[in-house]
Structure formats: structure tokens, C-alpha cells
PDB file of C-alpha atoms and ligand atoms in Angstrom:
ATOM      1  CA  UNK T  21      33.179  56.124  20.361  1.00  0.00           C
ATOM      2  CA  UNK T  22      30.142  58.235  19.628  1.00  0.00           C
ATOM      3  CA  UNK T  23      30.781  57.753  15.767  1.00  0.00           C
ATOM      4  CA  UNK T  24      30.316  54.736  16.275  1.00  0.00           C
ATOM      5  CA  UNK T  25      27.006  54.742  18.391  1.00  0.00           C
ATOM      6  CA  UNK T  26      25.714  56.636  15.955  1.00  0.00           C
ATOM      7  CA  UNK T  27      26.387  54.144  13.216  1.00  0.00           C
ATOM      8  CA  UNK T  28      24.834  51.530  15.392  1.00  0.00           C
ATOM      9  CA  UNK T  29      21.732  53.657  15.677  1.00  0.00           C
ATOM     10  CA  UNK T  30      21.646  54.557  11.923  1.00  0.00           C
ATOM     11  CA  UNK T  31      21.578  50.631  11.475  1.00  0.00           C
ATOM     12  CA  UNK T  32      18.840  50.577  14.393  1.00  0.00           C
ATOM     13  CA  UNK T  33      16.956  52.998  12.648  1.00  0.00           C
ATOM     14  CA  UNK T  34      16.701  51.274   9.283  1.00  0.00           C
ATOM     15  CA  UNK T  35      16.045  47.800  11.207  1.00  0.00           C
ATOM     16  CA  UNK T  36      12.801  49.272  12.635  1.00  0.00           C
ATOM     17  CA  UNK T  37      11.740  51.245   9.845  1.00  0.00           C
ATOM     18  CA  UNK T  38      12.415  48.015   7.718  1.00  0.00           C
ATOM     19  CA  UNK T  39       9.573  46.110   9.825  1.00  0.00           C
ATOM     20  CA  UNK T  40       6.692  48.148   9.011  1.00  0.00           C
ATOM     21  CA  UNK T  41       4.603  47.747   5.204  1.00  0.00           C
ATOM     22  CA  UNK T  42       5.444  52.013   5.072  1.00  0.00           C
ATOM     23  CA  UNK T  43       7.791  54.243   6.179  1.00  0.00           C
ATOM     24  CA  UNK T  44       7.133  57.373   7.936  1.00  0.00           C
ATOM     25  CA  UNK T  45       7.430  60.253   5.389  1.00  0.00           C
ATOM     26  CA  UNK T  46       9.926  63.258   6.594  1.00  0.00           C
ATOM     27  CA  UNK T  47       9.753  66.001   4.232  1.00  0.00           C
ATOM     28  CA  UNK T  48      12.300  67.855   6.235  1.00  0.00           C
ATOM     29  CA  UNK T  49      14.932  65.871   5.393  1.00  0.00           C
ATOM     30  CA  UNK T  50      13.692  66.212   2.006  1.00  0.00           C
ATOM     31  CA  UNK T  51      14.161  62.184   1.312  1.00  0.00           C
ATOM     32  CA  UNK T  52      12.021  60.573  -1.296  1.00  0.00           C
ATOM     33  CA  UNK T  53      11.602  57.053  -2.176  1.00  0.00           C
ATOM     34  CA  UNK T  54       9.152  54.450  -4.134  1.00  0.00           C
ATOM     35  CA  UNK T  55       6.775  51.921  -2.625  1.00  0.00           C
ATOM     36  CA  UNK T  56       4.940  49.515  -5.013  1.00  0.00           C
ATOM     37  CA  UNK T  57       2.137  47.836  -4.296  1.00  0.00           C
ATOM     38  CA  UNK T  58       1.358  44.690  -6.978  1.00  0.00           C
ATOM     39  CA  UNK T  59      -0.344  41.650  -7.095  1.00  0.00           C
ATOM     40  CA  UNK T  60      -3.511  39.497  -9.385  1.00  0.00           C
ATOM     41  CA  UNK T  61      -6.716  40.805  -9.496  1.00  0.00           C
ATOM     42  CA  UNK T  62      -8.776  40.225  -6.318  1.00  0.00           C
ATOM     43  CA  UNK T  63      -5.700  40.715  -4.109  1.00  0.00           C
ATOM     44  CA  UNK T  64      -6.445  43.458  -2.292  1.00  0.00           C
ATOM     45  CA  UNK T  65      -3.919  45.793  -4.030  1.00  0.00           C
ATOM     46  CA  UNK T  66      -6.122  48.828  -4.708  1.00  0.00           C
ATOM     47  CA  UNK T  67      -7.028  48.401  -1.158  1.00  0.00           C
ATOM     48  CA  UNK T  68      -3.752  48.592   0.454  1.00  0.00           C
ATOM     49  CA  UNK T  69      -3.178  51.565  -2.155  1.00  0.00           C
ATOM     50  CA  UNK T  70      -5.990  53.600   0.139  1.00  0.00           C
ATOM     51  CA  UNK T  71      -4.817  52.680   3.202  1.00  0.00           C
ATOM     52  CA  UNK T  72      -1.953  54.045   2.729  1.00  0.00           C
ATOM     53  CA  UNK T  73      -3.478  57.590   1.084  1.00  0.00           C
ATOM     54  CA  UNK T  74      -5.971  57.676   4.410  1.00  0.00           C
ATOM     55  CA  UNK T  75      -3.257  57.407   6.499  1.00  0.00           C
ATOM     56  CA  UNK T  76      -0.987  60.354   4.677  1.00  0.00           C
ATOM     57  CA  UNK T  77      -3.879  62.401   4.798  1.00  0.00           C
ATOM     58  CA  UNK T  78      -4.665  61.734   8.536  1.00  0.00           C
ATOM     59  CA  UNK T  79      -1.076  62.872   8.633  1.00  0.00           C
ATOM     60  CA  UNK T  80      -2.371  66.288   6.898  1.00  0.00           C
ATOM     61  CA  UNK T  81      -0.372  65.682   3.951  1.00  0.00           C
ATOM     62  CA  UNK T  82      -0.478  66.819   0.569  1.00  0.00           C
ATOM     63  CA  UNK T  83      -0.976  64.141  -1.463  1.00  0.00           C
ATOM     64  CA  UNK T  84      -2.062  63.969  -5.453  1.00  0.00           C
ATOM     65  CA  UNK T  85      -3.679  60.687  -6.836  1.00  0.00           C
ATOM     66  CA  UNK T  86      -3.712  59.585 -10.276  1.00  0.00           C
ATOM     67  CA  UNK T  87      -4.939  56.707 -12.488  1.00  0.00           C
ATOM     68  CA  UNK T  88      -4.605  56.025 -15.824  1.00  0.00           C
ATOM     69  CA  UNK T  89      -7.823  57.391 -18.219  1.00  0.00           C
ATOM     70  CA  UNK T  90      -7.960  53.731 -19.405  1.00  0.00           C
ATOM     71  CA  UNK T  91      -9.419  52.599 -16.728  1.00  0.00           C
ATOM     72  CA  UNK T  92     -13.272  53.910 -16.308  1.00  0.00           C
ATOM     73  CA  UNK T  93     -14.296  50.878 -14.442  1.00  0.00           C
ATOM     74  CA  UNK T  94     -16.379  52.187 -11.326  1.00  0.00           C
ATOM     75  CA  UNK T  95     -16.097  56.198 -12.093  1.00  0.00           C
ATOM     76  CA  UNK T  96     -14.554  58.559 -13.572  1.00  0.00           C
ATOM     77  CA  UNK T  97     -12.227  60.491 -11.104  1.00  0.00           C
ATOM     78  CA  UNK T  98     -12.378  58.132  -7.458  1.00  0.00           C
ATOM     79  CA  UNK T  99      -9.802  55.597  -7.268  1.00  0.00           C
ATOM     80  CA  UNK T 100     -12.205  52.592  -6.140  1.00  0.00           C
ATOM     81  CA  UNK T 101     -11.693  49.608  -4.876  1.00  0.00           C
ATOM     82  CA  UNK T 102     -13.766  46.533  -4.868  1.00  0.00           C
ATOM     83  CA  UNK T 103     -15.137  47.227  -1.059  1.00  0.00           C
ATOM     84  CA  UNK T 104     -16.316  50.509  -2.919  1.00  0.00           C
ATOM     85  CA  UNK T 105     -14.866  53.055  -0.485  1.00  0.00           C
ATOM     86  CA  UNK T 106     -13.077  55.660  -2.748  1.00  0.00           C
ATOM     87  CA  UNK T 107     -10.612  58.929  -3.148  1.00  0.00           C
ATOM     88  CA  UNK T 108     -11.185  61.523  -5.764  1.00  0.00           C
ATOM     89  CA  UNK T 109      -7.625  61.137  -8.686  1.00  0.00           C
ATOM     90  CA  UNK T 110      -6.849  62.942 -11.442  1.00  0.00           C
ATOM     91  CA  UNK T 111      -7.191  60.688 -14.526  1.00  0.00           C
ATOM     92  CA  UNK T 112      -4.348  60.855 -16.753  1.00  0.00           C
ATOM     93  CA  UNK T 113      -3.885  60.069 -20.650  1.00  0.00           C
ATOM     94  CA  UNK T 114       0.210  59.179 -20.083  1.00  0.00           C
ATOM     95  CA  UNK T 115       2.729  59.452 -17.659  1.00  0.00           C
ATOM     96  CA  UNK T 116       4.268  62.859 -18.718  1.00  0.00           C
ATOM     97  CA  UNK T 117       1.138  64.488 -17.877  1.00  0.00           C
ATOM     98  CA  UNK T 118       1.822  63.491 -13.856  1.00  0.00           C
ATOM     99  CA  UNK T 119       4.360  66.042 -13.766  1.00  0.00           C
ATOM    100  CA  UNK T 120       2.047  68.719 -15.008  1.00  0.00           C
ATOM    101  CA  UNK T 121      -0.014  68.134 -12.498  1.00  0.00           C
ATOM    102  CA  UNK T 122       2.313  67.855  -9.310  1.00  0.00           C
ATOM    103  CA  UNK T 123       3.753  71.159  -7.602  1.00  0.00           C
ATOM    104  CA  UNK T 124       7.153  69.420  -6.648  1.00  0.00           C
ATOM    105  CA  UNK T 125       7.642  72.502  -4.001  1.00  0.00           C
ATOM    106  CA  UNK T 126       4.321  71.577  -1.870  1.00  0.00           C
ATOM    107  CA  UNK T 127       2.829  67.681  -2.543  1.00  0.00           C
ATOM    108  CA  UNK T 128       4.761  65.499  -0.456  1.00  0.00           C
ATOM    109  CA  UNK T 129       3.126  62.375  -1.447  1.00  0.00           C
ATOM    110  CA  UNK T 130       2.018  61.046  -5.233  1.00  0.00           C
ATOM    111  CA  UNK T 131      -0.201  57.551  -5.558  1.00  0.00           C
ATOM    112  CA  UNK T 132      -0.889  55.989  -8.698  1.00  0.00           C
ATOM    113  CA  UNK T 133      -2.998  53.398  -9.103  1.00  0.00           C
ATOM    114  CA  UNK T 134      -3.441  50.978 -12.025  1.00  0.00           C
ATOM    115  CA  UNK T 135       0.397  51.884 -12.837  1.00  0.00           C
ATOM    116  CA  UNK T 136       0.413  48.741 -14.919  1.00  0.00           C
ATOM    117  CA  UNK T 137      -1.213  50.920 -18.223  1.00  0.00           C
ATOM    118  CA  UNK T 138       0.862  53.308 -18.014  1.00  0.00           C
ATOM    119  CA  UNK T 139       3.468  53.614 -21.055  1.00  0.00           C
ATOM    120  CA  UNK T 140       7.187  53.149 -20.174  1.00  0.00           C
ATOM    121  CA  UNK T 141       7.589  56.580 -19.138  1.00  0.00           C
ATOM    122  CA  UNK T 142       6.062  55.940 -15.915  1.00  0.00           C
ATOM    123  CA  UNK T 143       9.552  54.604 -14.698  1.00  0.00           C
ATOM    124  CA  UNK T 144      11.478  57.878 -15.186  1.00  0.00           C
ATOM    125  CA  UNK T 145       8.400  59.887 -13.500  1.00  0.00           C
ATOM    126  CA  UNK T 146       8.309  57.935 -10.401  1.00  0.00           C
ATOM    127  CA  UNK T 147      12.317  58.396 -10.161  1.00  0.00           C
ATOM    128  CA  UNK T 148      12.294  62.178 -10.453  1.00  0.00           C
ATOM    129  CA  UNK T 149       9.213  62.797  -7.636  1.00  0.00           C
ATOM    130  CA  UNK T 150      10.910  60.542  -5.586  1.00  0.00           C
ATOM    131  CA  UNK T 151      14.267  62.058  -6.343  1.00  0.00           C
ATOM    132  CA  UNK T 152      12.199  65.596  -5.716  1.00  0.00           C
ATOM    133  CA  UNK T 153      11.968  64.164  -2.251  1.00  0.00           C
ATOM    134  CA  UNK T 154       8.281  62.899  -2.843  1.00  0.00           C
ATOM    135  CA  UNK T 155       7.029  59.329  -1.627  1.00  0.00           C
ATOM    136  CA  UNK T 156       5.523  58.018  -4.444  1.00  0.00           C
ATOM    137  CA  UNK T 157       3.289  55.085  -3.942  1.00  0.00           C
ATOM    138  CA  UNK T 158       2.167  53.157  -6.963  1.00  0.00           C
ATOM    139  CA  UNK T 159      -0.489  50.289  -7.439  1.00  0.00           C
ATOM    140  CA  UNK T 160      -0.999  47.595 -10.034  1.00  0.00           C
ATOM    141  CA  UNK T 161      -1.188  44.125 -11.749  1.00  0.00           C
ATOM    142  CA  UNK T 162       2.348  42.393 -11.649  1.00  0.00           C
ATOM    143  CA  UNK T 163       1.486  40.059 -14.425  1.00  0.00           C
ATOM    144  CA  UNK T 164      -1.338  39.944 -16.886  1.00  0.00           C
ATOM    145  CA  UNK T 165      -3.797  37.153 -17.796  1.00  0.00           C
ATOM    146  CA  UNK T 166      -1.371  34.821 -19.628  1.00  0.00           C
ATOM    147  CA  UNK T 167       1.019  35.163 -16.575  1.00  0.00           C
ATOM    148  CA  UNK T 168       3.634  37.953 -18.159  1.00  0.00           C
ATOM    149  CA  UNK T 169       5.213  40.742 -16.421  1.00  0.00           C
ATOM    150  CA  UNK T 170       2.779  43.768 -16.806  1.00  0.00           C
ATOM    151  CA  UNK T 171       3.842  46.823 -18.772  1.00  0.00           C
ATOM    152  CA  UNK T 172       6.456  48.905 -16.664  1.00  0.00           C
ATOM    153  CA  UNK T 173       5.540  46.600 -13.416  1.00  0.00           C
ATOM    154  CA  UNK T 174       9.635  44.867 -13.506  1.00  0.00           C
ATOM    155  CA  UNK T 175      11.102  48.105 -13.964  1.00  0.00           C
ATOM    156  CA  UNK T 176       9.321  50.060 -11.430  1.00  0.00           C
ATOM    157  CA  UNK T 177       9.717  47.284  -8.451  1.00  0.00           C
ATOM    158  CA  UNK T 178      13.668  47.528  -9.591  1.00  0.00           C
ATOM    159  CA  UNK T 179      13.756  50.914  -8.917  1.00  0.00           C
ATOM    160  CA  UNK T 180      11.531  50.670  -5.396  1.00  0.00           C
ATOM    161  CA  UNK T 181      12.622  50.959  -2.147  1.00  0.00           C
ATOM    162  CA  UNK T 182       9.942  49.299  -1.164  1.00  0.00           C
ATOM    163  CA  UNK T 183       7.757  46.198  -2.812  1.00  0.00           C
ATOM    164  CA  UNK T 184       4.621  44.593  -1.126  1.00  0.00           C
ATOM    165  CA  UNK T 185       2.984  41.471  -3.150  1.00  0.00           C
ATOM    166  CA  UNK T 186      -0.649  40.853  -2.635  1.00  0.00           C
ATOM    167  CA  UNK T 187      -2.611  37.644  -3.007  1.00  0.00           C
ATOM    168  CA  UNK T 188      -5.910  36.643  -4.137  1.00  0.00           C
ATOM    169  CA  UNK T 189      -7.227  33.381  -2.667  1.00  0.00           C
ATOM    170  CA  UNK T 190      -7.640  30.703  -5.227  1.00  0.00           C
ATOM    171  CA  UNK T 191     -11.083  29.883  -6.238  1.00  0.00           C
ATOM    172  CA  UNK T 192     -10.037  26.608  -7.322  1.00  0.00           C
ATOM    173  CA  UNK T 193      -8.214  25.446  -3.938  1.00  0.00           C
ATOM    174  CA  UNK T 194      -8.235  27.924  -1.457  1.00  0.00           C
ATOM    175  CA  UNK T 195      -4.225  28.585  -1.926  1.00  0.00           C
ATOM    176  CA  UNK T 196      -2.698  31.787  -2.125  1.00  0.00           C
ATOM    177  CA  UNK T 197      -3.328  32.914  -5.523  1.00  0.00           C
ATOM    178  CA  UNK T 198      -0.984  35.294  -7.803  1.00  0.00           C
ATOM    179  CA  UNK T 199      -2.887  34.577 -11.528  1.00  0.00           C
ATOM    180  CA  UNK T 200      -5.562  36.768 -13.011  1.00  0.00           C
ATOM    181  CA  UNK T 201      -7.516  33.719 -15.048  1.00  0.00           C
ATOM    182  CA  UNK T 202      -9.533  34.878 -18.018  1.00  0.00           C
ATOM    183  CA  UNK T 203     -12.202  33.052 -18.410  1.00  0.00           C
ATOM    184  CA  UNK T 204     -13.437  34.872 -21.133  1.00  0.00           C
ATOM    185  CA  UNK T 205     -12.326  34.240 -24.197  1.00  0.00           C
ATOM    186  CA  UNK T 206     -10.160  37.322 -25.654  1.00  0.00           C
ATOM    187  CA  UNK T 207      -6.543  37.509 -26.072  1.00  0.00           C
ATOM    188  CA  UNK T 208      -6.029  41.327 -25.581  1.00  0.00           C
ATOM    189  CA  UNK T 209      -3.727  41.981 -22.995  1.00  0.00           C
ATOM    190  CA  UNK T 210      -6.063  45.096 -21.584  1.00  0.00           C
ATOM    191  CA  UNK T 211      -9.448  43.572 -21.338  1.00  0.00           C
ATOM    192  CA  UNK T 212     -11.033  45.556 -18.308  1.00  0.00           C
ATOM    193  CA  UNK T 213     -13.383  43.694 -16.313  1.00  0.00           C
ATOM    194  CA  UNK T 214     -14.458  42.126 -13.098  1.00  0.00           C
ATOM    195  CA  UNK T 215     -15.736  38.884 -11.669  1.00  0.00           C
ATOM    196  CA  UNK T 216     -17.425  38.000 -14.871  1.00  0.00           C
ATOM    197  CA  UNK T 217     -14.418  37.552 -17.032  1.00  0.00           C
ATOM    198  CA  UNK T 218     -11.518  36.983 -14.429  1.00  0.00           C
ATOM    199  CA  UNK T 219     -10.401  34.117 -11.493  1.00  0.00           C
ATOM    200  CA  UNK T 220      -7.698  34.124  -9.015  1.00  0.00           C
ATOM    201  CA  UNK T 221      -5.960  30.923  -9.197  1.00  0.00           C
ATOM    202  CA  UNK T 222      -2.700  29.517  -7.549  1.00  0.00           C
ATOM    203  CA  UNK T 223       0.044  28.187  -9.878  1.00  0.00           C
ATOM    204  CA  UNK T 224      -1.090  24.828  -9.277  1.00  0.00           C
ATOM    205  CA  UNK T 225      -4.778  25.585 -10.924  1.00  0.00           C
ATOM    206  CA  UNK T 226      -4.002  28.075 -12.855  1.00  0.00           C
ATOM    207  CA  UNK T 227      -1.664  25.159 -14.765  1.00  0.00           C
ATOM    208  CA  UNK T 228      -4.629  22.540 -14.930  1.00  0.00           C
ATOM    209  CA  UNK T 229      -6.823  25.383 -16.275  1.00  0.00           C
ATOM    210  CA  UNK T 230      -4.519  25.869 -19.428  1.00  0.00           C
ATOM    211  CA  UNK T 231      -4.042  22.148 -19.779  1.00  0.00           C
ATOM    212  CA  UNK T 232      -7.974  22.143 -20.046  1.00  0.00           C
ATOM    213  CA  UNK T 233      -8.254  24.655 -22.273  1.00  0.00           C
ATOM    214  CA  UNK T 234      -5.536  23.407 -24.346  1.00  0.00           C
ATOM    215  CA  UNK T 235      -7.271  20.037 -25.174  1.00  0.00           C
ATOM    216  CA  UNK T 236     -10.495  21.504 -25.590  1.00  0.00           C
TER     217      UNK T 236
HETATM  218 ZN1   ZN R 327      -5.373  26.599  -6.475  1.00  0.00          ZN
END
């Protein structure tokens, strides 16, 4: 009988922890796991990325922030978002050097924002912090301007416990967006930039855009 009550309240357990966007890091059991956070540009994903660093350190815990050197957007070490509120990172030239960087006996939490530029490796470094019993909680575009999985993006929500998608609002309609529009022209997959050479579009418009530019 109590085996079985407990089983019941195992499965209680993961029901309530399954209805919150994060679960509640416990470092004493040692149990690590993988959140991603993805979505288009404009969707509020870098955002969500800093909530969820505020919160762990209101929590007092050690936490180490990364981004990839690529991307020198705003600044050179804060991980900004477009609402400009900011955390200091450590920028990064791959994903091997993450590991240099992380003390796997004392930082209980690792965020990495921008994840989509990092090279393949990324995949195997988020597995072994989280298998070091870190939560790792990782940032970036799901798909890039021609509407293609991003770098490492497929692999590393396969290998989450946890996946949040954010959307844009479509400038076009007013939908729920998921496309990063270019509407420069350049047909590099990394073009860095802001409102002046991307648009968040819904399917729908983001379809009728390419038809347009198609014909012209
Ligand atoms: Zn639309």
C-alpha cells in the first residue's frame, strides 16, 4: 500500500512540476536537465532567457552565462535584450570553451543565449552539464530567415526536457508570428541585425512575401 502511494505521488509530483514554464532546481538531488527557449526574432526569447537567470539568482544561485562572440550586437559581455535590461556573459569563440569556463563542482545553473551560432558541439556540452547535474538553459532562433532549422536548434530541443516556443506578432496581420523576414537583400544565413533588415511574419504572410519577391 504505501509503495503504491508513493508512486501516485511521484506521478503527482511530475504533474505539477509539468505545469509551470521552469522547474525548481534541486542541486541536492544532484538532477540536471535542459530547457530551451526558441522562437523568430522579436519573440521575446532573449527575454524569457533573463527571466529565468533573475529568478535563479534571486534564488542565490550560481549561475554562468554565455553567448556566442559572434554576436556583438548591443555590447560586448551583457546578454541584452531588446527592452535593454541586461546580465554580464562570458562571450565564447565555440562550444568547447563552455566547459573551460564552468566549475561543474559549484555552478548549478548554465544559460546560453544565441545557442543557434554555436557549432554542433553545443549538443554534447549541454548533455554533459546537465548530466553533471546542472540546469542548463539555452536561448535562440529555431529557424533562420529562409525558414530552416537553425544550426544545432533540432538537436538540442531533442535532447530537452523542456521546450518553450516564442512568438513574434506579425507585422503583416497581427497573427502569431514564427518567421524572421529579411527584408534586406543578402542570402547569408548569419546576417546580424535588427528592425532595419528583419520582420516577424505568420506563415500566411510570410508565404505572400516570397510569392512577391519571387515575381519581382
Ligand atoms: Zn500574418
Amino acid at each position: 500500500m504505501a509503495k503504491k502511494s508513493s508512486k501516485i505521488q511521484k506521478i503527482l509530483n511530475a504533474t505539477i512540476k509539468s505545469m509551470f514554464l521552469e522547474s525548481k532546481a534541486n542541486r541536492s538531488k544532484n538532477k540536471g536537465w535542459i530547457e530551451v527557449v526558441c522562437g523568430s526574432m522579436f519573440s521575446g526569447k532573449t527575454e524569457e532567457l533573463l527571466r529565468r537567470i533573475r529568478r535563479a539568482q534571486f534564488a542565490n544561485q550560481k549561475i554562468e552565462i554565455f553567448k556566442p562572440a559572434v554576436d556583438t550586437r548591443y555590447d560586448e559581455e551583457a546578454v541584452v535584450s531588446h527592452d535593454e535590461t541586461s546580465v554580464m556573459s562570458t562571450p565564447v569563440n565555440n562550444s568547447a570553451e563552455i566547459l573551460l569556463y564552468v566549475n561543474m563542482e559549484s555552478v548549478e545553473v548554465v544559460a546560453i543565449d544565441e545557442v543557434q551560432f554555436f557549432d554542433e558541439g553545443i549538443v554534447a556540452v549541454c548533455n554533459k552539464l546537465a548530466n553533471s547535474g546542472i540546469r542548463v538553459i539555452v536561448a535562440g532562433l529555431d529557424m533562420d530567415y529562409l525558414g530552416n532549422p537553425f544550426g544545432a536548434m533540432p538537436q538540442l530541443m531533442a535532447v530537452a526536457e523542456y521546450v518553450t516556443k516564442t512568438h513574434a506578432i506579425c507585422v503583416q496581420c497581427g497573427d502569431l508570428a514564427q518567421y524572421s523576414y529579411r527584408t534586406v537583400l543578402n542570402d547569408k544565413q548569419v546576417l546580424l541585425g535588427e528592425k532595419e533588415s528583419y520582420q516577424p511574419l505568420c506563415r500566411h504572410c510570410y508565404l505572400e512575401k516570397q510569392k512577391e519577391q519571387q515575381t519581382t
